[in-house]
Structures are given as C-alpha cells and as structure tokens.
PDB file of C-alpha atoms in Angstrom:
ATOM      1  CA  UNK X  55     -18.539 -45.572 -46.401  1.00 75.00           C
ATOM      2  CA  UNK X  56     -15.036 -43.786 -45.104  1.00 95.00           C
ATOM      3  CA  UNK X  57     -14.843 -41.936 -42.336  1.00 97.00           C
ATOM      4  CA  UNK X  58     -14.546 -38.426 -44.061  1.00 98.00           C
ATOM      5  CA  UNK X  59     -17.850 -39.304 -45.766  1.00 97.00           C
ATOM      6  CA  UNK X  60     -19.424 -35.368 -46.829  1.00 96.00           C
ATOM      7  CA  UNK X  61     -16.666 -33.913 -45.399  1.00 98.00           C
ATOM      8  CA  UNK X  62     -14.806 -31.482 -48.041  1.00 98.00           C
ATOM      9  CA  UNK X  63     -10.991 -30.789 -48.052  1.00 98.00           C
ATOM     10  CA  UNK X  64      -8.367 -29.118 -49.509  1.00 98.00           C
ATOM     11  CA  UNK X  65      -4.784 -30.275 -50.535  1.00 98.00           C
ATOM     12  CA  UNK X  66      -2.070 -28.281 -51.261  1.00 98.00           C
ATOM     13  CA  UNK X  67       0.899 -29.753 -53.312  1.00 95.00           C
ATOM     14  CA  UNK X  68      -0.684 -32.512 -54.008  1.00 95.00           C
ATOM     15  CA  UNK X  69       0.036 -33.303 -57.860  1.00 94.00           C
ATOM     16  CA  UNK X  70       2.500 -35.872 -57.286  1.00 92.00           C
ATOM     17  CA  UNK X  71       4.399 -38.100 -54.306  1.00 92.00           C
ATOM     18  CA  UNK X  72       3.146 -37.526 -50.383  1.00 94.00           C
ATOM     19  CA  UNK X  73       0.377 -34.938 -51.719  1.00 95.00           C
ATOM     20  CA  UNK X  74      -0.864 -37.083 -53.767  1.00 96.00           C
ATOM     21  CA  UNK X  75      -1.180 -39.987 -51.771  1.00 96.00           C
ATOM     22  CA  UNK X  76      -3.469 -37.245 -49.556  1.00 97.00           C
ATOM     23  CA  UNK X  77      -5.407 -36.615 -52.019  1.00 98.00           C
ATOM     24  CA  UNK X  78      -6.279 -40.518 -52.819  1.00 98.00           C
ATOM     25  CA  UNK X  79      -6.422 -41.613 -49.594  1.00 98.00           C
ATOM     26  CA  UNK X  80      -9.081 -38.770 -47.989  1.00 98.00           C
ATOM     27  CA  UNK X  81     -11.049 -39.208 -51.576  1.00 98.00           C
ATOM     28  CA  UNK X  82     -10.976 -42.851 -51.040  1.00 98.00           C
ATOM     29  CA  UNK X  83     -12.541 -42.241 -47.202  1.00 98.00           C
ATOM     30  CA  UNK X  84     -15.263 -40.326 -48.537  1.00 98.00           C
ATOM     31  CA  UNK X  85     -14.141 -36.538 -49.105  1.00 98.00           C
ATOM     32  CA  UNK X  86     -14.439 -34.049 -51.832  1.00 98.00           C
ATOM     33  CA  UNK X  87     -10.833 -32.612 -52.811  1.00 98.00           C
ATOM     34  CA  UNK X  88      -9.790 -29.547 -54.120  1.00 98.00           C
ATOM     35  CA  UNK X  89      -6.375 -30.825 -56.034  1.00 98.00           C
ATOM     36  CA  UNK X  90      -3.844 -27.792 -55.268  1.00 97.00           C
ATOM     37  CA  UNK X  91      -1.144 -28.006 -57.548  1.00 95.00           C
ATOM     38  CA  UNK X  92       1.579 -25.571 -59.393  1.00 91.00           C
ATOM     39  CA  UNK X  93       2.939 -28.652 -60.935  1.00 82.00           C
ATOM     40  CA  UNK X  94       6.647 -26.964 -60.410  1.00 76.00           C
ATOM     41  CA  UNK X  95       9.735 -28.818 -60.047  1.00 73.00           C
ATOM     42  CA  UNK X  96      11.334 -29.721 -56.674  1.00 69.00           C
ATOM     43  CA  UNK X  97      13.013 -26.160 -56.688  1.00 66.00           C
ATOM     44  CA  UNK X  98       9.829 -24.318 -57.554  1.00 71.00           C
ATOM     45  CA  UNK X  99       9.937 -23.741 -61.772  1.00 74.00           C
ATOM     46  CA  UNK X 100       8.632 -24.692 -64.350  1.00 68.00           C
ATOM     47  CA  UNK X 101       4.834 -24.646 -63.434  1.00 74.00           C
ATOM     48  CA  UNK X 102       2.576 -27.313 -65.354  1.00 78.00           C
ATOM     49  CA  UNK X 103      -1.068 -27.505 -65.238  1.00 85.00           C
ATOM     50  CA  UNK X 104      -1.106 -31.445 -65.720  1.00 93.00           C
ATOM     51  CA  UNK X 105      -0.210 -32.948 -62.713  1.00 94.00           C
ATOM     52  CA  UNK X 106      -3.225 -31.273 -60.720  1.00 96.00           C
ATOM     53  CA  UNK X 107      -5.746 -32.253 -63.171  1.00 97.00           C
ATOM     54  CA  UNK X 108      -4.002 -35.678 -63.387  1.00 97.00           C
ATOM     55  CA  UNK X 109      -4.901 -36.655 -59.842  1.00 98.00           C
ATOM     56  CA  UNK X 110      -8.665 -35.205 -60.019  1.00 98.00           C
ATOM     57  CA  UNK X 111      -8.673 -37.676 -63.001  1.00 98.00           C
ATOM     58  CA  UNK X 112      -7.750 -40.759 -60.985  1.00 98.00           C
ATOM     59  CA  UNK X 113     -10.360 -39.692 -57.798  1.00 98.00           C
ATOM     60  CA  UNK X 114     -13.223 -39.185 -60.195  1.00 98.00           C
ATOM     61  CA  UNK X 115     -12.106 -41.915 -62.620  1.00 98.00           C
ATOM     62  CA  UNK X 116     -12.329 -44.432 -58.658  1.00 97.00           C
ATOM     63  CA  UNK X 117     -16.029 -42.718 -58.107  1.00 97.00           C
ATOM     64  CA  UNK X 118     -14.593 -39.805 -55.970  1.00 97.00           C
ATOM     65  CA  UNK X 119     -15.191 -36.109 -56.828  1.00 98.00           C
ATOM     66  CA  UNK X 120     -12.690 -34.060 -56.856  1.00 98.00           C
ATOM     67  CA  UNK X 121     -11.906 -30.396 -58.616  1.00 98.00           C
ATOM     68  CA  UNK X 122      -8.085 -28.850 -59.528  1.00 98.00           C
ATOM     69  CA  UNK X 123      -6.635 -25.868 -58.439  1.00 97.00           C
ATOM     70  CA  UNK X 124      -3.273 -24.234 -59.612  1.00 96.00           C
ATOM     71  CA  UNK X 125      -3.553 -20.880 -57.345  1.00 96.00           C
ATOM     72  CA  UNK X 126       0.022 -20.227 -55.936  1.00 96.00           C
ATOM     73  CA  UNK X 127      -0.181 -20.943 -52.633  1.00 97.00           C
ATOM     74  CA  UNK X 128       2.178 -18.011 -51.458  1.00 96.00           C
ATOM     75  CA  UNK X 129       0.221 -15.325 -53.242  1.00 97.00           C
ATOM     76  CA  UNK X 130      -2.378 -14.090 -50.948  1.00 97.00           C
ATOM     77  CA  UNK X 131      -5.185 -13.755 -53.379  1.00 97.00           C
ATOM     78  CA  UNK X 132      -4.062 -16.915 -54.684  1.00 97.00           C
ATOM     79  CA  UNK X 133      -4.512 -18.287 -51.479  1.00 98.00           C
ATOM     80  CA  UNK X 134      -8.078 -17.155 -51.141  1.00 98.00           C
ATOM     81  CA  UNK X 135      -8.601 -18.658 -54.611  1.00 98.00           C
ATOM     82  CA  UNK X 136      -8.081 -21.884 -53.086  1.00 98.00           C
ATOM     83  CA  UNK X 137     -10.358 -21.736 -50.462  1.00 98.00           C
ATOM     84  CA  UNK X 138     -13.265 -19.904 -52.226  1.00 98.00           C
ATOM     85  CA  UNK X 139     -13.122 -22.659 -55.157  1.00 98.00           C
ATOM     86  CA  UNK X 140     -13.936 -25.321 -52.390  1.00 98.00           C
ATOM     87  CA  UNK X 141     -16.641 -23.647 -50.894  1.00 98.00           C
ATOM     88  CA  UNK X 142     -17.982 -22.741 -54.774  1.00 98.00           C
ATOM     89  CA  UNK X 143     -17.075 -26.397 -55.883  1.00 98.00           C
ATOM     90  CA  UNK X 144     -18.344 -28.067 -52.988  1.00 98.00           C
ATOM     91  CA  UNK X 145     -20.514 -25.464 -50.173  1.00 98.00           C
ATOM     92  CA  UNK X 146     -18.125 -25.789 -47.172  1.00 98.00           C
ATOM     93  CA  UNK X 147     -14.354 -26.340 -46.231  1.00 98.00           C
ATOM     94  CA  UNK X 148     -14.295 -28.735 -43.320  1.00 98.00           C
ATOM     95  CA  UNK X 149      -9.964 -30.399 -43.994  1.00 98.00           C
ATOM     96  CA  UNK X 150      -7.231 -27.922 -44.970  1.00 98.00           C
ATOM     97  CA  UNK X 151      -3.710 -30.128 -45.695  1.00 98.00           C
ATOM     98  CA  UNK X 152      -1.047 -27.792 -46.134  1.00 98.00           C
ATOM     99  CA  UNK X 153       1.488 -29.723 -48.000  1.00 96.00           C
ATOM    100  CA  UNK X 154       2.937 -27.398 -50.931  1.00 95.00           C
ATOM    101  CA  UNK X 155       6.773 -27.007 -50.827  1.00 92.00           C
ATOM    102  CA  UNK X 156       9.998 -27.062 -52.467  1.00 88.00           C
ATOM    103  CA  UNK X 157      13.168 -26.774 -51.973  1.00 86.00           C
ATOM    104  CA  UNK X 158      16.696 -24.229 -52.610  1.00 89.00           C
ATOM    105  CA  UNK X 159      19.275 -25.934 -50.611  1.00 86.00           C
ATOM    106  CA  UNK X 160      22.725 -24.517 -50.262  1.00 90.00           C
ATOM    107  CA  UNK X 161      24.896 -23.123 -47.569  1.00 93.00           C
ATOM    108  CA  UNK X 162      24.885 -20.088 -45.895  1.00 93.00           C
ATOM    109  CA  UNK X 163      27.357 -18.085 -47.178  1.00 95.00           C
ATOM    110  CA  UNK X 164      26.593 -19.065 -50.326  1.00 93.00           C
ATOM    111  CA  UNK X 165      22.570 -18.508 -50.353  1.00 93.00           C
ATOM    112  CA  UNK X 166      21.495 -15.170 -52.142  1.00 94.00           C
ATOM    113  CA  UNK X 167      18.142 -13.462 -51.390  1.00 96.00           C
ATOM    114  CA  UNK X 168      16.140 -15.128 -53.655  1.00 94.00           C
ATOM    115  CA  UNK X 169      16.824 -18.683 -52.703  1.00 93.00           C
ATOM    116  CA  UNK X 170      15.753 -17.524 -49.028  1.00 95.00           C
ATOM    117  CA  UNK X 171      12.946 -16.067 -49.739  1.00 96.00           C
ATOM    118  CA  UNK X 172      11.529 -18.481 -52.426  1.00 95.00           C
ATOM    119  CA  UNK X 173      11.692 -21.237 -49.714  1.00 96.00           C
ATOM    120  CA  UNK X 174      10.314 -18.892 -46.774  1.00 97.00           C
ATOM    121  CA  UNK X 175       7.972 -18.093 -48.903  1.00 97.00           C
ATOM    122  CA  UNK X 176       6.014 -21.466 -50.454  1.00 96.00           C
ATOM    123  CA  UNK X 177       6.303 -23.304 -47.197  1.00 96.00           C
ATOM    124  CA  UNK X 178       6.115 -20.889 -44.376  1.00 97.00           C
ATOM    125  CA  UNK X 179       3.853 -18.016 -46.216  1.00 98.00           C
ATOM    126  CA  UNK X 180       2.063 -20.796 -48.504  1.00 97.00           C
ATOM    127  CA  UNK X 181       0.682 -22.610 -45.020  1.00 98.00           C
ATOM    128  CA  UNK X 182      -0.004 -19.065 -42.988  1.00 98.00           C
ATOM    129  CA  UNK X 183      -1.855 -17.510 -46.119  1.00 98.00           C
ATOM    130  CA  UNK X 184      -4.412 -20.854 -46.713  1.00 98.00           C
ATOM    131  CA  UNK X 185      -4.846 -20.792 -43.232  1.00 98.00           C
ATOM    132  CA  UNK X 186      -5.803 -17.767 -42.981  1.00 98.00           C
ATOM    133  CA  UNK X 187      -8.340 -18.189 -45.108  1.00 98.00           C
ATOM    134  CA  UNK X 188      -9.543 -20.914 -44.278  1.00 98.00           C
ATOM    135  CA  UNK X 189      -9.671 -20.134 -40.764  1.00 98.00           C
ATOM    136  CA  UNK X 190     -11.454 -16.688 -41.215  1.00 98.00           C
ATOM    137  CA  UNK X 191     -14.063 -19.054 -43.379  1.00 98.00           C
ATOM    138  CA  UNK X 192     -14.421 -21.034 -40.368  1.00 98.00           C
ATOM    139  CA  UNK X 193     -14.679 -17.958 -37.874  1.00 98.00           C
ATOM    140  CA  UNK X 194     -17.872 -16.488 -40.045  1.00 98.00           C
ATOM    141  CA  UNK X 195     -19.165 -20.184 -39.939  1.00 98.00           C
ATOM    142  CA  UNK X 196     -18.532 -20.506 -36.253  1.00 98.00           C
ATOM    143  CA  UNK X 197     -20.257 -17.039 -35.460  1.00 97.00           C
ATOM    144  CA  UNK X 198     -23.134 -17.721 -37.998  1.00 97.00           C
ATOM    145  CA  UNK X 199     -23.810 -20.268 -35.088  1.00 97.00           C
ATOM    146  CA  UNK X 200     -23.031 -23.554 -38.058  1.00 97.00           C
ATOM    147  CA  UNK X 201     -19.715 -24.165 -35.337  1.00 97.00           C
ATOM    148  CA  UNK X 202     -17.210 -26.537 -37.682  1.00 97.00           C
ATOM    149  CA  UNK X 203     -15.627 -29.718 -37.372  1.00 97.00           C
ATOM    150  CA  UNK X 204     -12.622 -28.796 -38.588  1.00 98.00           C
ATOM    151  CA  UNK X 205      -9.214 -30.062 -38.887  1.00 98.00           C
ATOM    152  CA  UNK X 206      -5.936 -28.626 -40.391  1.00 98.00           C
ATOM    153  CA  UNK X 207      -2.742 -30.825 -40.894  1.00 98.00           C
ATOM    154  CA  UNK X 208       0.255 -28.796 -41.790  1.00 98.00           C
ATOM    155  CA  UNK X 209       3.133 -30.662 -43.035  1.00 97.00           C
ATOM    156  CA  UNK X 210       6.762 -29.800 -41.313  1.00 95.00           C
ATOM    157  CA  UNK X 211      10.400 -31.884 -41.307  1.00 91.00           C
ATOM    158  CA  UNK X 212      12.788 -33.508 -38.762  1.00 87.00           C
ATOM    159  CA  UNK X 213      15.012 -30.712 -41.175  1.00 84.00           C
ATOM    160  CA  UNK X 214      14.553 -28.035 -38.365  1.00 84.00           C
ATOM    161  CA  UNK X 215      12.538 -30.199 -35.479  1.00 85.00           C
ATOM    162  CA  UNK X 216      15.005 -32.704 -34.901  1.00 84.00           C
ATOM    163  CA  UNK X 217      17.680 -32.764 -36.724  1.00 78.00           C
ATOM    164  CA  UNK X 218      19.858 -29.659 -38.483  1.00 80.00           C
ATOM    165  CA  UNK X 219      20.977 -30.303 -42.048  1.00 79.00           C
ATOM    166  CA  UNK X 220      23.692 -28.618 -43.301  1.00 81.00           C
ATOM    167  CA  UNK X 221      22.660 -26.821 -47.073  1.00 83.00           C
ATOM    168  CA  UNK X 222      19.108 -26.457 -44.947  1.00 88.00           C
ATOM    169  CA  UNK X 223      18.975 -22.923 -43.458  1.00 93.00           C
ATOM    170  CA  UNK X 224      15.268 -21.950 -45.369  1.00 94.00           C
ATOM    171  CA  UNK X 225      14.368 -24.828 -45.715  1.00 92.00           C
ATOM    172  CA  UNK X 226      14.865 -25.906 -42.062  1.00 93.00           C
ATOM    173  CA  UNK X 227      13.765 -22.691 -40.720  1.00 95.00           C
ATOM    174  CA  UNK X 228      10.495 -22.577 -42.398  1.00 96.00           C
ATOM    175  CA  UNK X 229       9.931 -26.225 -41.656  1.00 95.00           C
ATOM    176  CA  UNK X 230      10.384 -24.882 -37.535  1.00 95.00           C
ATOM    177  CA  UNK X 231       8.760 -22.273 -37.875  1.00 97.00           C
ATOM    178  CA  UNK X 232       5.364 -24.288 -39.413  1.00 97.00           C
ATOM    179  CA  UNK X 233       5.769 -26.224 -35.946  1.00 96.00           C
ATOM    180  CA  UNK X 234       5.643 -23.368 -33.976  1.00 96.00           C
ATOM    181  CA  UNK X 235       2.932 -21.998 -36.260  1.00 98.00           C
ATOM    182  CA  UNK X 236       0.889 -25.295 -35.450  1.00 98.00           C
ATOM    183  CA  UNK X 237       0.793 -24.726 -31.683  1.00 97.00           C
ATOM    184  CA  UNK X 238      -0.147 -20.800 -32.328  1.00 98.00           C
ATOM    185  CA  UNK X 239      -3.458 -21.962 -34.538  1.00 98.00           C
ATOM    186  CA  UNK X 240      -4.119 -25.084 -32.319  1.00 98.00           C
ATOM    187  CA  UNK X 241      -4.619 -22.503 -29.540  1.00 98.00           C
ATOM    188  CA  UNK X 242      -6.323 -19.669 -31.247  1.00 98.00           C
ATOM    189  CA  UNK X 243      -8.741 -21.644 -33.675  1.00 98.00           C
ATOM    190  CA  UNK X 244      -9.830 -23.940 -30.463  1.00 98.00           C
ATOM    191  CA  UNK X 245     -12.612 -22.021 -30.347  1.00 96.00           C
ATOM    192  CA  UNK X 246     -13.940 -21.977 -33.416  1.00 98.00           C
ATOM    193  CA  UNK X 247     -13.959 -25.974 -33.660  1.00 98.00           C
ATOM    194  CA  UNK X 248     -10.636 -26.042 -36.310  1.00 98.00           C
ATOM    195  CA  UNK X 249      -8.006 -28.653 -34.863  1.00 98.00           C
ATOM    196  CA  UNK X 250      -4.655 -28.036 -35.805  1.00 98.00           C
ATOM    197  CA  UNK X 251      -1.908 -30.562 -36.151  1.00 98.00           C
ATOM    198  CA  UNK X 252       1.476 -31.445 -38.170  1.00 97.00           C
ATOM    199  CA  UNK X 253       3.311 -34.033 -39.842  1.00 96.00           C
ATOM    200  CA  UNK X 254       6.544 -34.467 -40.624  1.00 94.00           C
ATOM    201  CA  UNK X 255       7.094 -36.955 -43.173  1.00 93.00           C
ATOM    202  CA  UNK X 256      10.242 -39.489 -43.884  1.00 87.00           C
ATOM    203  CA  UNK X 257       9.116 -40.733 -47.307  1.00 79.00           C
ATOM    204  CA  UNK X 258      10.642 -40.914 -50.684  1.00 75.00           C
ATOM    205  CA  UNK X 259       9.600 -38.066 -52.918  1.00 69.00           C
ATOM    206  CA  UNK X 260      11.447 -35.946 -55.180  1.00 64.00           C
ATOM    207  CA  UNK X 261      12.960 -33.810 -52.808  1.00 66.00           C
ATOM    208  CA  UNK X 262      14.151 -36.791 -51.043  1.00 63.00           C
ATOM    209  CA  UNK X 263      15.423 -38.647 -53.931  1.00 51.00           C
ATOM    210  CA  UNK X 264      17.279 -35.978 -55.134  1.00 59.00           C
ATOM    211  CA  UNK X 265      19.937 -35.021 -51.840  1.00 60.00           C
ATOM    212  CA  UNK X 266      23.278 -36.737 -52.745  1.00 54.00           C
ATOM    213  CA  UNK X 267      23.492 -39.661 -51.172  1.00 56.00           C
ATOM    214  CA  UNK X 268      20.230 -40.021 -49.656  1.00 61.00           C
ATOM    215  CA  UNK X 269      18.574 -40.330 -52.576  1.00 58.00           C
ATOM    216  CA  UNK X 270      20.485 -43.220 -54.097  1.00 64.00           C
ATOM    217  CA  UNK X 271      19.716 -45.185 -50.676  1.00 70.00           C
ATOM    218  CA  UNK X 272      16.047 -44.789 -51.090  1.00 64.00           C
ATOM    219  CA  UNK X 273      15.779 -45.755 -54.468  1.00 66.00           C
ATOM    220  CA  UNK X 274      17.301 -49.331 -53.412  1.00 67.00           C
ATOM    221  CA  UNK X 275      15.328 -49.684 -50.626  1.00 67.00           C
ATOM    222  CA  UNK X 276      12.259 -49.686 -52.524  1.00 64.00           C
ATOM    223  CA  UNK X 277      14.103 -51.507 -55.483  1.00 71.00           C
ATOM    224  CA  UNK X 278      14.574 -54.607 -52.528  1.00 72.00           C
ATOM    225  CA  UNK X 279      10.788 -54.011 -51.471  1.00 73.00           C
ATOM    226  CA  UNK X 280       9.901 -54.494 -54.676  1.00 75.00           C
ATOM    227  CA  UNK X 281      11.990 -57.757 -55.452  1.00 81.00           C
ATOM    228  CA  UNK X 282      11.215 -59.168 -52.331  1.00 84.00           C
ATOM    229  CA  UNK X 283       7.328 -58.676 -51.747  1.00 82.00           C
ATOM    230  CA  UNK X 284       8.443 -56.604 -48.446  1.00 80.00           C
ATOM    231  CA  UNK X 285       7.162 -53.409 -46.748  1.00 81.00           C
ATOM    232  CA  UNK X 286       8.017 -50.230 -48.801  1.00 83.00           C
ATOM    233  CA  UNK X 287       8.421 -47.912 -45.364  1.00 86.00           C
ATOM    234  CA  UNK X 288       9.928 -45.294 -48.097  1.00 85.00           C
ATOM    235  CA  UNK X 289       6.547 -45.293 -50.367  1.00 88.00           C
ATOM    236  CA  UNK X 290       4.623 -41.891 -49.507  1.00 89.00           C
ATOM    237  CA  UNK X 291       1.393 -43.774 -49.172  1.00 92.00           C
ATOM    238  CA  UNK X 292       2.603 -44.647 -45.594  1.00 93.00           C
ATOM    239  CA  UNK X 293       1.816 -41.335 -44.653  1.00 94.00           C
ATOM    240  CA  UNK X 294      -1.648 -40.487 -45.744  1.00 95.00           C
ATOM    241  CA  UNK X 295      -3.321 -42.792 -43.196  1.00 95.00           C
ATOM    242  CA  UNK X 296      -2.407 -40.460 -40.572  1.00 97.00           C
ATOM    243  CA  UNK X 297      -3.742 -37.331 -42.369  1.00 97.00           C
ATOM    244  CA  UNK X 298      -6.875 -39.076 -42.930  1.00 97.00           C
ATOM    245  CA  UNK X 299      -7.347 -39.714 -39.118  1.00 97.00           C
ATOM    246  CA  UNK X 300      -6.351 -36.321 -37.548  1.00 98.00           C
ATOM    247  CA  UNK X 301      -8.779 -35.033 -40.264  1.00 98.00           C
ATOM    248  CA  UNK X 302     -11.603 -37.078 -39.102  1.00 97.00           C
ATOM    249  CA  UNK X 303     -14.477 -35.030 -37.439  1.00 97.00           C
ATOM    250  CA  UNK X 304     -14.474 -37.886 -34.516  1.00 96.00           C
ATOM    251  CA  UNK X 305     -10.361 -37.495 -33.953  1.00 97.00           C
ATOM    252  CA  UNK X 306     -10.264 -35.005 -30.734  1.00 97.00           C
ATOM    253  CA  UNK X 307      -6.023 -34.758 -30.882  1.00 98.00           C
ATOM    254  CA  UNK X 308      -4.855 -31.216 -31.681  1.00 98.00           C
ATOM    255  CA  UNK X 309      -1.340 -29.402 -31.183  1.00 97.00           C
ATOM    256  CA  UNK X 310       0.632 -31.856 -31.689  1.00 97.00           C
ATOM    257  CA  UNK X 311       3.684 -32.520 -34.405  1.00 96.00           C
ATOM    258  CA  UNK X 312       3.916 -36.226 -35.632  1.00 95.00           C
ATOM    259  CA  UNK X 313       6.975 -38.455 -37.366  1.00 93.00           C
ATOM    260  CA  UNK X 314       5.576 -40.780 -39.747  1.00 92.00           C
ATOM    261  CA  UNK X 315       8.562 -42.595 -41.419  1.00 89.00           C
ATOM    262  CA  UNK X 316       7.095 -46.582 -42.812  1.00 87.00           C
ATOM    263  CA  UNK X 317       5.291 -48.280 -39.908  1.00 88.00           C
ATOM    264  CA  UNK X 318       6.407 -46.297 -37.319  1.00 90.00           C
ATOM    265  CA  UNK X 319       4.416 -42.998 -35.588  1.00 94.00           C
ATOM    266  CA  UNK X 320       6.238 -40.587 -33.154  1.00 93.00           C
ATOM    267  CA  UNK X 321       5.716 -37.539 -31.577  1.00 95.00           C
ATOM    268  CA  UNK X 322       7.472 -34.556 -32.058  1.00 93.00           C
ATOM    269  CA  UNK X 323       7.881 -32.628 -28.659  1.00 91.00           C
ATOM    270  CA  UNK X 324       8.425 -28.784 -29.017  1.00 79.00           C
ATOM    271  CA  UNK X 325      10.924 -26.846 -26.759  1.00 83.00           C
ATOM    272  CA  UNK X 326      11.053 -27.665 -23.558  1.00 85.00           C
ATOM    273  CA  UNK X 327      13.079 -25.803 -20.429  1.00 89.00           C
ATOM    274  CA  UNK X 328      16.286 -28.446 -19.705  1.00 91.00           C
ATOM    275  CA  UNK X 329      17.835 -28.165 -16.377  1.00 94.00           C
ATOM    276  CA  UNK X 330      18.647 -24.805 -14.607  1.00 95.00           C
ATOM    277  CA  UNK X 331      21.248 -22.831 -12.930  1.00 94.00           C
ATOM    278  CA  UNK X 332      20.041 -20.019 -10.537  1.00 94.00           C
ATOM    279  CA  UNK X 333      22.181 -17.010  -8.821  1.00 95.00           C
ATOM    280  CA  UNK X 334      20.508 -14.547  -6.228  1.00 95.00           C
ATOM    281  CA  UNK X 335      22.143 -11.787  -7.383  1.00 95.00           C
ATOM    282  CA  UNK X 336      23.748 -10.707 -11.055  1.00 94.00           C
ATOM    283  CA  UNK X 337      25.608 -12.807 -13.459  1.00 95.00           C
ATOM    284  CA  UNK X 338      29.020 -13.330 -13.215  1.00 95.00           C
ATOM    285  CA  UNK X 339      30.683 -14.083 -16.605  1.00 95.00           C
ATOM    286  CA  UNK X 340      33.128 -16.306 -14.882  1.00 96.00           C
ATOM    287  CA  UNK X 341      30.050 -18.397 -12.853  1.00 96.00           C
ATOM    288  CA  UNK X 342      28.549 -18.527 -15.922  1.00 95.00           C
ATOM    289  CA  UNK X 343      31.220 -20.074 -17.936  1.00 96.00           C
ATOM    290  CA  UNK X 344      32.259 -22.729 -15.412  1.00 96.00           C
ATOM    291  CA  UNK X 345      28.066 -23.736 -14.930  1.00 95.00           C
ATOM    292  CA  UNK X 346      26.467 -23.710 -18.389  1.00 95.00           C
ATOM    293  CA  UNK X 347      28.404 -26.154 -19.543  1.00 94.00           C
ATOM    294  CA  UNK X 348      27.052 -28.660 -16.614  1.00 95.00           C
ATOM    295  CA  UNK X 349      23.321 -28.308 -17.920  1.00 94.00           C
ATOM    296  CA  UNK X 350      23.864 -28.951 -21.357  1.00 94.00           C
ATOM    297  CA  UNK X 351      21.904 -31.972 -22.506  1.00 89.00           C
ATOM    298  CA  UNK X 352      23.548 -34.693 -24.820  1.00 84.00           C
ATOM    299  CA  UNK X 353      22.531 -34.941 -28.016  1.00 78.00           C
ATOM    300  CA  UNK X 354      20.711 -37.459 -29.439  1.00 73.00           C
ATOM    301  CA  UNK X 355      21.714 -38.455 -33.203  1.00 72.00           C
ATOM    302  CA  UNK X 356      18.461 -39.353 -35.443  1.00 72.00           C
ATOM    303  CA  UNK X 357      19.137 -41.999 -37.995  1.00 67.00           C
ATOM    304  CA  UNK X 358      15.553 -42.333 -40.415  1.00 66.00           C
ATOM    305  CA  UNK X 359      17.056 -44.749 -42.792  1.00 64.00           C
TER     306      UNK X 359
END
C-alpha cells in the first residue's frame, strides 16, 4: 500500500537523474506512470528511445505498471499525446510532474535565436502545453460532475528565483517564469480540484555535473558519501519524496514554490513589495535619486553547496 495507490500520473523528463527518481518513487507509492522521455542530451539532441522504455522496465520489472512516452513535450500535439496515452493506458490522469528540460547556456551577447528559443521553449512551453491539457482533461472531468483530486508539480530553479547566474538568461527566465506560471494555475484550476505546486531542485544531474566548476564539486561529494557510508544530499532521489507528497490526494498545500537540496526543505517566496517612498505630488528626478537608494534591500548571497 503507498499513498498514491490507483492514482495515475504522468512524468515528463523522466528517463534518467531527478525524473527518474519521480518516476520510481510515485510507482513505488502505488501509481501508474506514463514515462515521458525524448532521451536527448543535456542541450536537447540527439533523441533516443531507450532511456524511456528503460525506466518502465525497472517499475514493471519491481511489480509497478508503467507505459513510455517519447511525445516532445513542446509540440502541442505532442503534448496532447502525452496526456491522451494516460487516460488510454490507464482511464484517468489524476498527477501531472512537469520535469522535462535542458539546457543552452551562454551569455547574452553571445546567445543567437535558437539557443533562446530552444530553452524557452522545452521548459517554459513544454510545462504550459501538458498543462493545458491536462487541465482542460480535468475541467471536462470536473463539469461531468467526477470533480478530481488532482495535483500538478512543476519543476523550476534557484537559476531565476533566487539566485541570477551569469551564462543563464533562458534558462533562468523560463525557470521564473514556471514560478509565476505556478501561482497563475494554483489560482485558476482551484476550482476544478487540480493543486498546483513547484520544486526547485539542488541535486546532481547532468546539467549540474556538467557547469565548470560545479560539476567537479558534486562529483566528490558523492565520491566521499560513498567512501564514507554518509548522506548523499547531491543524489536526485532526495527529491522525489516531496513530489510524492504534494501529489497525494490527502496533501491540501497548493501555490507554493519549494527548495529541496539533501535533507533540507524551504520555501520559495515570490515577489513581495519592500519598503516605500511616497510624494503627494509628481516625481522629482532629483527626490528620486537621493530616496531610492534608502529602500533598497541587501542582498542575500545563496550558497547550495
């Protein structure tokens, strides 16, 4: 018995690393999962059918059930695909994980249209256009009078939230603007019994591995786990526990954005209004320029490692 027993859900990205660990996890607590996978590379080529079916393999292989899709998230009909092959597969759509992503990083001036827009479009479009689906799904359900249970966890980054990298303009801005995008379907799918909520993940995947630097530290951090019997807080299976609760049918939390990084759970806080200056009449460029820079906050540096 888990406590996503019947329930049915579908993963996006989830061939290999945090999506994967998804998958496993909400299989292991009972669900049915539609494995989405292109089976790309961490900048979005080279697709591969394997690592999709690889992962149904291991669920159905542990007495789960479990059915692979390699629809393109950012295509719209592909989209669709991936919603109506749960519903064929399985008769309903109750957990939608948006988790698909890769990444183009590079500098502004240096970025050309495609790298934008390649980013924009697997993360930011690849999370609207399954949600869309998914939610209209729910709607008909909802109006039909069968009212869901639902639950949606999109996946963001402290790239964009919390913290600006530099090399990170799509990647960050997408990552933002799935936050804000969380808080929009929170509100509007309320009332069709579809939770919304997002996680942003500090785990050791391939995107992680590979930023200079970065990469090299989390590789030895789980090489002195390893040797010493200790907590892995780097391994992406930390992060799955907290999918699989938000997309429990008894979990009543939606709206929110949450850090997982190793043992430790925080909550993201969207924008919030700082302090204030006032003036009764127009602005003055001069009053302007000797207040604004009283109001401005400090800010915080974010260390994750």
């Amino acid at each position: 018995m888990g406590i996503l027993d019947g329930r049915v859900a579908v993963i996006t990205g989830c061939g290999r690393g945090i999506g994967r660990s998804h998958a496993l996890r909400l299989a292991r607590e009972g669900a049915s999962v539609v494995v989405n996978d292109l089976g790309v590379a961490g900048d979005g080529s080279g697709p591969d059918k394997g690592p999709a079916h690889d992962v149904v393999n291991e669920i159905v292989a542990a007495g789960g059930k479990a059915v692979a899709s390699v629809c393109d998230v950012a295509a719209w009909a592909g989209a669709k695909e991936i919603i109506d092959h749960a519903i064929g597969a399985f008769g309903r759509l109750d957990i939608l994980v948006n988790n698909a992503g890769i990444v183009r990083d590079g500098l502004i001036p240096s970025l050309d249209e495609g790298q934008w827009d390649i980013v924009l479009d697997v993360h930011l479009k690849g999370h609207f256009a399954v949600l869309r689906h998914a939610a209209a799904y729910w709607k008909a359900e909802s109006k039909a009078g069968r009212q869901p249970t639902a639950a949606v966890i999109n996946t963001t980054s402290v790239s964009g939230t919390v913290m600006s990298n530099p090399g990170q303009a799509s990647y960050g801005a997408a990552k933002a603007a799935i936050s804000a995008l969380t808080l929009v379907a929170a509100e509007e799918l309320a009332h069709y019994g579809v939770r919304v909520n997002a996680v942003a993940p500090a785990a050791r995947t391939r995107m992680t591995l590979n930023a200079p630097g970065l990469g090299d530290l989390l590789t030895a951090k789980a090489e002195e786990a390893k040797a010493t019997g200790g907590f892995d807080i780097y391994s992406p299976d930390n992060i799955a526990p907290l999918v699989a609760y938000l997309a429990a049918p008894h979990t009543d939390i939606t709206g929110r954005v949450f850090l997982v990084r190793g043992g430790s759970i925080s909550e993201l806080v969207n924008w919030h209004i700082g302090q204030t200056i006032e003036t009764d009449g127009p602005w003055d460029i001069d009053d302007i320029a000797n207040r604004v820079p009283t109001i401005l906050s400090e800010k915080v540096p974010v260390n994750l490692i």
